[in-house]
CSV table of C-alpha atoms and ligand atoms in Angstrom, one decimal:
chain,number,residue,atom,x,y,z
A,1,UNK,CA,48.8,109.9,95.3
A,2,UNK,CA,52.0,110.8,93.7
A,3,UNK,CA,54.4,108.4,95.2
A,4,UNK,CA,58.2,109.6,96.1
A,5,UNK,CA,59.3,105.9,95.9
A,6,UNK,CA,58.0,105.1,92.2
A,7,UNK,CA,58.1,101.9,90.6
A,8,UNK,CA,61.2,101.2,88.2
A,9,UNK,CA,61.8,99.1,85.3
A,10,UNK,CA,64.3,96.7,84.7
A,11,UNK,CA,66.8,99.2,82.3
A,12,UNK,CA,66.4,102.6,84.0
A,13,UNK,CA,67.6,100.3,87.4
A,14,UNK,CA,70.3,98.3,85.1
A,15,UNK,CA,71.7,101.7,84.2
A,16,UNK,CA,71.8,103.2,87.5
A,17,UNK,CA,73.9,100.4,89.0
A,18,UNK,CA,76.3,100.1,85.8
A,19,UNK,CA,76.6,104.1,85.9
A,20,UNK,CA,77.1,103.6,90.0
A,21,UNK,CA,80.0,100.7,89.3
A,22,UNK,CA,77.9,98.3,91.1
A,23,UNK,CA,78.7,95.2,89.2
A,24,UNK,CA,77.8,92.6,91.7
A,25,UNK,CA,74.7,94.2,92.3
A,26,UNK,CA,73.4,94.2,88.9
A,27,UNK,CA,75.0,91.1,87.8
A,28,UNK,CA,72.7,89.2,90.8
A,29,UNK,CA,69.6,91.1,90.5
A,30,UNK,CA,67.6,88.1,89.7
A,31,UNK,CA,68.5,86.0,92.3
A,32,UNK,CA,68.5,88.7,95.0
A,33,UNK,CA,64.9,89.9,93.4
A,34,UNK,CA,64.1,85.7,94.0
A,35,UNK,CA,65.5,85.7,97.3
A,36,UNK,CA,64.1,89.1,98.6
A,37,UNK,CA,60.3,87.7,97.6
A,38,UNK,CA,61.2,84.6,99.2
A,39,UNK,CA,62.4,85.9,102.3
A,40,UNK,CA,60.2,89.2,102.6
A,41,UNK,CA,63.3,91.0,104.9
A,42,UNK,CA,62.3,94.1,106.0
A,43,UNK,CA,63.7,96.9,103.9
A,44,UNK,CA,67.0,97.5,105.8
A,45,UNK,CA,67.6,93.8,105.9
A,46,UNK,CA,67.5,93.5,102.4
A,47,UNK,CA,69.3,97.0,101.7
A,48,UNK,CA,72.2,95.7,104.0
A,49,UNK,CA,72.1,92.4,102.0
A,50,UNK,CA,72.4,94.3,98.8
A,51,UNK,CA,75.7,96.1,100.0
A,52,UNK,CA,76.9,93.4,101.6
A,53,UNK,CA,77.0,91.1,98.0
A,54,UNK,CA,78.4,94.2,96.3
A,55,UNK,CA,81.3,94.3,99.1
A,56,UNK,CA,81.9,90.7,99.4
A,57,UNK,CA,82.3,90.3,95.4
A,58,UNK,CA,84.4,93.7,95.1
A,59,UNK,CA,87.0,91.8,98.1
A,60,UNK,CA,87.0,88.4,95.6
A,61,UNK,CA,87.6,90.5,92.9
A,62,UNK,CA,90.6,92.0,93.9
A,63,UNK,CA,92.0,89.4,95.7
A,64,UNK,CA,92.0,87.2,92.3
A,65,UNK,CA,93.5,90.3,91.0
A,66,UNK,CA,96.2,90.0,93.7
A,67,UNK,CA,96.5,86.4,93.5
A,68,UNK,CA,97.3,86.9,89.4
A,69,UNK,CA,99.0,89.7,90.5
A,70,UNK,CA,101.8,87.1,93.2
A,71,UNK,CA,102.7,85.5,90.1
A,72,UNK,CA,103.1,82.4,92.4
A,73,UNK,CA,104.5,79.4,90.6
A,74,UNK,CA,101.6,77.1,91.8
A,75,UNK,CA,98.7,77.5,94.4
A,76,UNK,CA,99.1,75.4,97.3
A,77,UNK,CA,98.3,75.7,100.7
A,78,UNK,CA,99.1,75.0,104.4
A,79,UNK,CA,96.3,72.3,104.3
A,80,UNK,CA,98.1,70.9,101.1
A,81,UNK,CA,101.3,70.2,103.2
A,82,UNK,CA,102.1,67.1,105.0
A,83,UNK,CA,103.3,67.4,108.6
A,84,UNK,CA,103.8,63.8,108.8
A,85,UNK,CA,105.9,63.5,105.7
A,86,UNK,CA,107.9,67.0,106.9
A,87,UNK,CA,108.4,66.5,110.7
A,88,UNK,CA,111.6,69.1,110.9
A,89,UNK,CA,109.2,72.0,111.2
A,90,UNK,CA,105.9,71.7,113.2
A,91,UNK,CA,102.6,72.1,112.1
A,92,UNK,CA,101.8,75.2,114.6
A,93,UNK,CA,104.8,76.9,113.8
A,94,UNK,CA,103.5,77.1,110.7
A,95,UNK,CA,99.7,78.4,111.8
A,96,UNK,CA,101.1,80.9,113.8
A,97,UNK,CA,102.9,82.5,111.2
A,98,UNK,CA,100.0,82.1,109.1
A,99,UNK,CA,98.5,84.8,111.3
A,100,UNK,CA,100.5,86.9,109.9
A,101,UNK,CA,101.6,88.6,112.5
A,102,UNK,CA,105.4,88.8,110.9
A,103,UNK,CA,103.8,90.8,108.4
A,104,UNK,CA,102.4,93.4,110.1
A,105,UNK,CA,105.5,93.6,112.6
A,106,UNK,CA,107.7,94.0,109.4
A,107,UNK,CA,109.4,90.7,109.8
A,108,UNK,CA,111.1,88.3,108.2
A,109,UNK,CA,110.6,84.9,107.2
A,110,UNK,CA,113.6,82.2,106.0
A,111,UNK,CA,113.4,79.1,105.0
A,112,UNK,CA,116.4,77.0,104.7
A,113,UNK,CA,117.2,73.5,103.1
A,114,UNK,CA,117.8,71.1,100.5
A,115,UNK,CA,115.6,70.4,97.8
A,116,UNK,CA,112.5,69.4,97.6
A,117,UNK,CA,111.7,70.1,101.4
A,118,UNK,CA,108.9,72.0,100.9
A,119,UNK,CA,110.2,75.0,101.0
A,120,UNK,CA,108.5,77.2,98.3
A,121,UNK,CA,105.6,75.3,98.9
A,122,UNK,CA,105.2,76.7,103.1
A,123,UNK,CA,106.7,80.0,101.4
A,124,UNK,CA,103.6,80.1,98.7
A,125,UNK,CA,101.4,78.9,101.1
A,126,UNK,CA,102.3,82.4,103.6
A,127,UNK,CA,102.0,84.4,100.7
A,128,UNK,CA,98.7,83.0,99.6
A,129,UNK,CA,97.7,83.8,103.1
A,130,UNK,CA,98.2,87.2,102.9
A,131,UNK,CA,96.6,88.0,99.6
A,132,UNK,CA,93.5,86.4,101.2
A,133,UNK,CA,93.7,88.6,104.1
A,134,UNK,CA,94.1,91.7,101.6
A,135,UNK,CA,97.9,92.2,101.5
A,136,UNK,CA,100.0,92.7,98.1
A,137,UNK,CA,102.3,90.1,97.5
A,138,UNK,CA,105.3,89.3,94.9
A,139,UNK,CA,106.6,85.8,94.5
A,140,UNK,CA,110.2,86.2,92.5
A,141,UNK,CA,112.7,83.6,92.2
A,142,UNK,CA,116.7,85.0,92.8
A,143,UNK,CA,116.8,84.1,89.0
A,144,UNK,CA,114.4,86.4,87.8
A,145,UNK,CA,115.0,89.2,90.0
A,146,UNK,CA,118.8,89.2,89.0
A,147,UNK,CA,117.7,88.7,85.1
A,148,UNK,CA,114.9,91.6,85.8
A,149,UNK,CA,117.6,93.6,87.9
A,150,UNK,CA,120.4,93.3,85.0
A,151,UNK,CA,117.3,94.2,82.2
A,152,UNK,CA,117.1,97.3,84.6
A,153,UNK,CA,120.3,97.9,84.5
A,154,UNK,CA,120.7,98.4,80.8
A,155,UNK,CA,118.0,100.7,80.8
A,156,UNK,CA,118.5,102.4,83.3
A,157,UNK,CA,115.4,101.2,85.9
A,158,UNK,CA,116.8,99.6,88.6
A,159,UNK,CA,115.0,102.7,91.5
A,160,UNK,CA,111.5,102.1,89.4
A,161,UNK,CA,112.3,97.9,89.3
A,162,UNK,CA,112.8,97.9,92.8
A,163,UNK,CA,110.3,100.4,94.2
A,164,UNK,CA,107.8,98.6,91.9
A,165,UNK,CA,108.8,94.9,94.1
A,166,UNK,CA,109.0,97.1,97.3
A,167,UNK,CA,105.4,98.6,96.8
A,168,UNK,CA,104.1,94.9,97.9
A,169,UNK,CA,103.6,94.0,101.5
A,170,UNK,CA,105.7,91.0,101.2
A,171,UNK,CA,108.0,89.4,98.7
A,172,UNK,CA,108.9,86.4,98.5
A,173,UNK,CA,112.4,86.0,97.0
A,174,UNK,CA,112.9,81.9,96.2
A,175,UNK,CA,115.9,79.9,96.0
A,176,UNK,CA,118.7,82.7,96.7
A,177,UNK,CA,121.6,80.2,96.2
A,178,UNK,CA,121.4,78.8,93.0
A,179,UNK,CA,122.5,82.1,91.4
A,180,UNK,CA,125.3,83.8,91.9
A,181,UNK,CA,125.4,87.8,91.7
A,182,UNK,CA,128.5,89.9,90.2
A,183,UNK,CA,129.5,93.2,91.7
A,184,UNK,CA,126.3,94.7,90.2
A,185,UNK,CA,124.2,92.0,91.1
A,186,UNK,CA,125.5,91.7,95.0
A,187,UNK,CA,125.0,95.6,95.1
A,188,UNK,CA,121.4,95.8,93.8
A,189,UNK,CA,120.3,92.3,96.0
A,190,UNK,CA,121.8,94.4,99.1
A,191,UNK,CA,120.1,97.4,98.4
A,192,UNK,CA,116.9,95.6,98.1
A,193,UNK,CA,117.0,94.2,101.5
A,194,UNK,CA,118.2,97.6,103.0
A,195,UNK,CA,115.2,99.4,101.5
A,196,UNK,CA,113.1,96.4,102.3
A,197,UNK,CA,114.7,96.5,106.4
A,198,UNK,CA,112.0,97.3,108.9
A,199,UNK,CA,109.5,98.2,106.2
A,200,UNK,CA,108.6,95.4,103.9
A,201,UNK,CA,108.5,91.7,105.0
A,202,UNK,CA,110.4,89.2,103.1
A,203,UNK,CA,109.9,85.4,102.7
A,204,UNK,CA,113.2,84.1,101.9
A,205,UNK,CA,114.0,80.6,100.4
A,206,UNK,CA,117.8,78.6,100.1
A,207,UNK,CA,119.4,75.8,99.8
A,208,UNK,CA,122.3,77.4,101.6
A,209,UNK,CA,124.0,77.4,105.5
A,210,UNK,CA,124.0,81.2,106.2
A,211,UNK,CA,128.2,80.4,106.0
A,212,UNK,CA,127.9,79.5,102.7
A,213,UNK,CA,126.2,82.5,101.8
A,214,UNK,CA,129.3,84.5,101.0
A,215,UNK,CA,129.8,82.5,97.9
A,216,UNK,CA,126.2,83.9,96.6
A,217,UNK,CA,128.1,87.8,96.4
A,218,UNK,CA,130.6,89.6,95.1
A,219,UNK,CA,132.1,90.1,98.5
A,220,UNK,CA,132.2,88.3,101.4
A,221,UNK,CA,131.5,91.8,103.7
A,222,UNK,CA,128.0,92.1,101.2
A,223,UNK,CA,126.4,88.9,102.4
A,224,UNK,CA,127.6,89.7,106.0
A,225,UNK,CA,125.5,92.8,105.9
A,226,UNK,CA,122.8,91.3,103.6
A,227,UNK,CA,122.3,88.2,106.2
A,228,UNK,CA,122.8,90.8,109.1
A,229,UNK,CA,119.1,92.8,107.6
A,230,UNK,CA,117.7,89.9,106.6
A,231,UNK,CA,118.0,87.9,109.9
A,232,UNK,CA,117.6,91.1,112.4
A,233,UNK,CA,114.3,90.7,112.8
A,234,UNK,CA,113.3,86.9,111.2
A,235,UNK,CA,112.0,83.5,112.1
A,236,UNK,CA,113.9,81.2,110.5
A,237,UNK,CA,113.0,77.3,109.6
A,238,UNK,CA,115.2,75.1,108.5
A,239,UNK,CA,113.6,71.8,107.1
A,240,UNK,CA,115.1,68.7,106.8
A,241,UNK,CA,114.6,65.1,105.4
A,242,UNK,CA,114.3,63.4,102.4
A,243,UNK,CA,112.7,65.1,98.8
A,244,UNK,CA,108.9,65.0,98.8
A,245,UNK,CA,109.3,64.8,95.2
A,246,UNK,CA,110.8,61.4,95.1
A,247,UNK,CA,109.1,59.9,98.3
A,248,UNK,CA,107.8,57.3,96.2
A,249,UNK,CA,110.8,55.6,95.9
A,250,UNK,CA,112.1,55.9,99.1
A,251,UNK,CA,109.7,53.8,100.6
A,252,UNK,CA,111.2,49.8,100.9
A,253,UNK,CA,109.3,47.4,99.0
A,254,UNK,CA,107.3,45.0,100.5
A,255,UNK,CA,108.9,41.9,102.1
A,256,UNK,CA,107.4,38.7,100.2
A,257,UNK,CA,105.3,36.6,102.5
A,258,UNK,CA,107.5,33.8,104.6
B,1,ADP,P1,111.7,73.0,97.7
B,1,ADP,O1,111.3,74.4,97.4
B,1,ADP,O2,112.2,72.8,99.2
B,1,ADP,O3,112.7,72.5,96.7
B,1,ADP,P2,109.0,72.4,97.1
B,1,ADP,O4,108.3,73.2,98.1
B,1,ADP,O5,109.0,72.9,95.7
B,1,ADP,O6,110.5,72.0,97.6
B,1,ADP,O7,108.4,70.9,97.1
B,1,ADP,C1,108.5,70.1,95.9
B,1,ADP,C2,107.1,69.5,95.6
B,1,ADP,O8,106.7,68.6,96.6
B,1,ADP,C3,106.0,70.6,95.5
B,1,ADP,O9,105.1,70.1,94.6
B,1,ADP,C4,105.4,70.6,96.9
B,1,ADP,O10,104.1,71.0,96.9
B,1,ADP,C5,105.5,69.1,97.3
B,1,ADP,N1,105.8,69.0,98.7
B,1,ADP,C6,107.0,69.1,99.4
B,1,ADP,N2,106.9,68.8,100.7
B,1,ADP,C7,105.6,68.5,100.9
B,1,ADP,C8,104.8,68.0,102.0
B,1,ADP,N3,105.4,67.9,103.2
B,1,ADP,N4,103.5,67.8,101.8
B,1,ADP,C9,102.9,67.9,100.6
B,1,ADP,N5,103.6,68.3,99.5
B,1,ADP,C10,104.9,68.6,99.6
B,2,MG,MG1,111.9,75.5,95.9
């Protein structure tokens, strides 16, 4: 009988799924070959299982890429974070947001305080959130954005620098108030957020009151308009307390036994 199905060796198959860009596929094959015999699915099962690897492995794929991509500064997460230690802001505030809902509703996120709060840790933790659940996301200090914005500038990039940051689903933009912009600067920080308004989602991170935030531009009338986008539609934390980083030392020694 000539058979439609006929058998097929190991490098005519190999080639298939390399010409076919089915990496995962071919890359498993032995295991899945193992399983398969082990198993005995029936032939949809195991053609379902097949696609399913390839799927699964294309999603970690890119969302390594993504991750890379964030540039965050470290990877921590929610479950890193210590509601005990950081009692300002509550735990479920927190996994609510997570849910990203704020993302998809083009809102904003701002998270206020002094140093060593935890703010670009909750920030990084959102973002790292979202590039699990398949968004694009940018981590960028105020520093580097003014020093990429002023680069720009001289060469005459600044629409390509900041449609590039705008083409993610969220930026987060950490420690806006330890820089201060000059005319050019304020300019190109307000124009961000306008483009950004009711289309991208920002997380934003300070160590400034929203009244000092005039001293961050050029003029006064800027940071009104900047913090009236930026706030329209945002949840804003402000944490509290003593630095995480030096916790250690905070705590009182022990009292010597009477
Ligand atoms: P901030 O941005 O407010 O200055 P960070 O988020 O950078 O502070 O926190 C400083 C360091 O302390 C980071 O390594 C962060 O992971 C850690 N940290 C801060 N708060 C907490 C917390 N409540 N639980 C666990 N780690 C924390
Ligand atoms: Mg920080």
């Amino acid at each position: 009988m000539i058979r439609t199905i006929p058998p097929v060796d190991r490098t005519t198959l190999e080639q298939g799924l390399r010409r076919l860009k089915l990496r995962h596929m071919r890359q498993h094959l032995d295991d899945i070959n193992e399983l398969a015999l082990q198993e005995e699915p029936s032939y949809m099962d195991f053609l379902g299982y097949l696609v399913a690897r390839e799927v699964e492995g294309r999603e970690n794929t890119q969302k390594e890429l993504h991750l890379k991509a964030a540039r965050f500064p470290f990877y921590r997460t929610l479950d890193d974070f210590d509601f005990s230690f950081q009692n300002s802001v509550s735990q479920q505030t927190l996994r609510d947001l997570a849910e990203l809902d704020f993302l998809r509703a083009r809102e904003n996120i701002v998270l206020l305080g002094p140093p060593g709060v935890g703010k670009t840790h909750l920030a990084v933790a959102l973002g790292i959130e979202a590039v699990n659940q398949g968004y694009r996301v940018q981590f960028v200090t105020a520093q580097d954005l003014a020093d990429q914005l002023y680069g720009a500038l001289a060469d005459g990039t600044v629409a390509q620098a900041m449609n590039k940051l705008l083409r993610n689903d969220l930026v987060v933009l950490d420690e806006l108030g330890y820089v201060q912009f000059d005319a050019a600067g304020s300019d190109h920080l307000f124009q961000l957020i306008a483009k950004a308004y009711e289309h991208r989602s920002l997380i934003v991170t300070s160590n400034l009151d929203f009244q000092d935030w005039g001293r961050l531009f050029n003029q006064p009338a800027t940071a009104a308009a900047f913090l009236d986008r930026l706030l329209h539609h945002a949840h804003v934390i402000t944490l509290r307390g003593d630095s995480y980083r030096i916790r250690h030392r905070l705590t009182p020694p022990a009292k010597p036994d009477p």
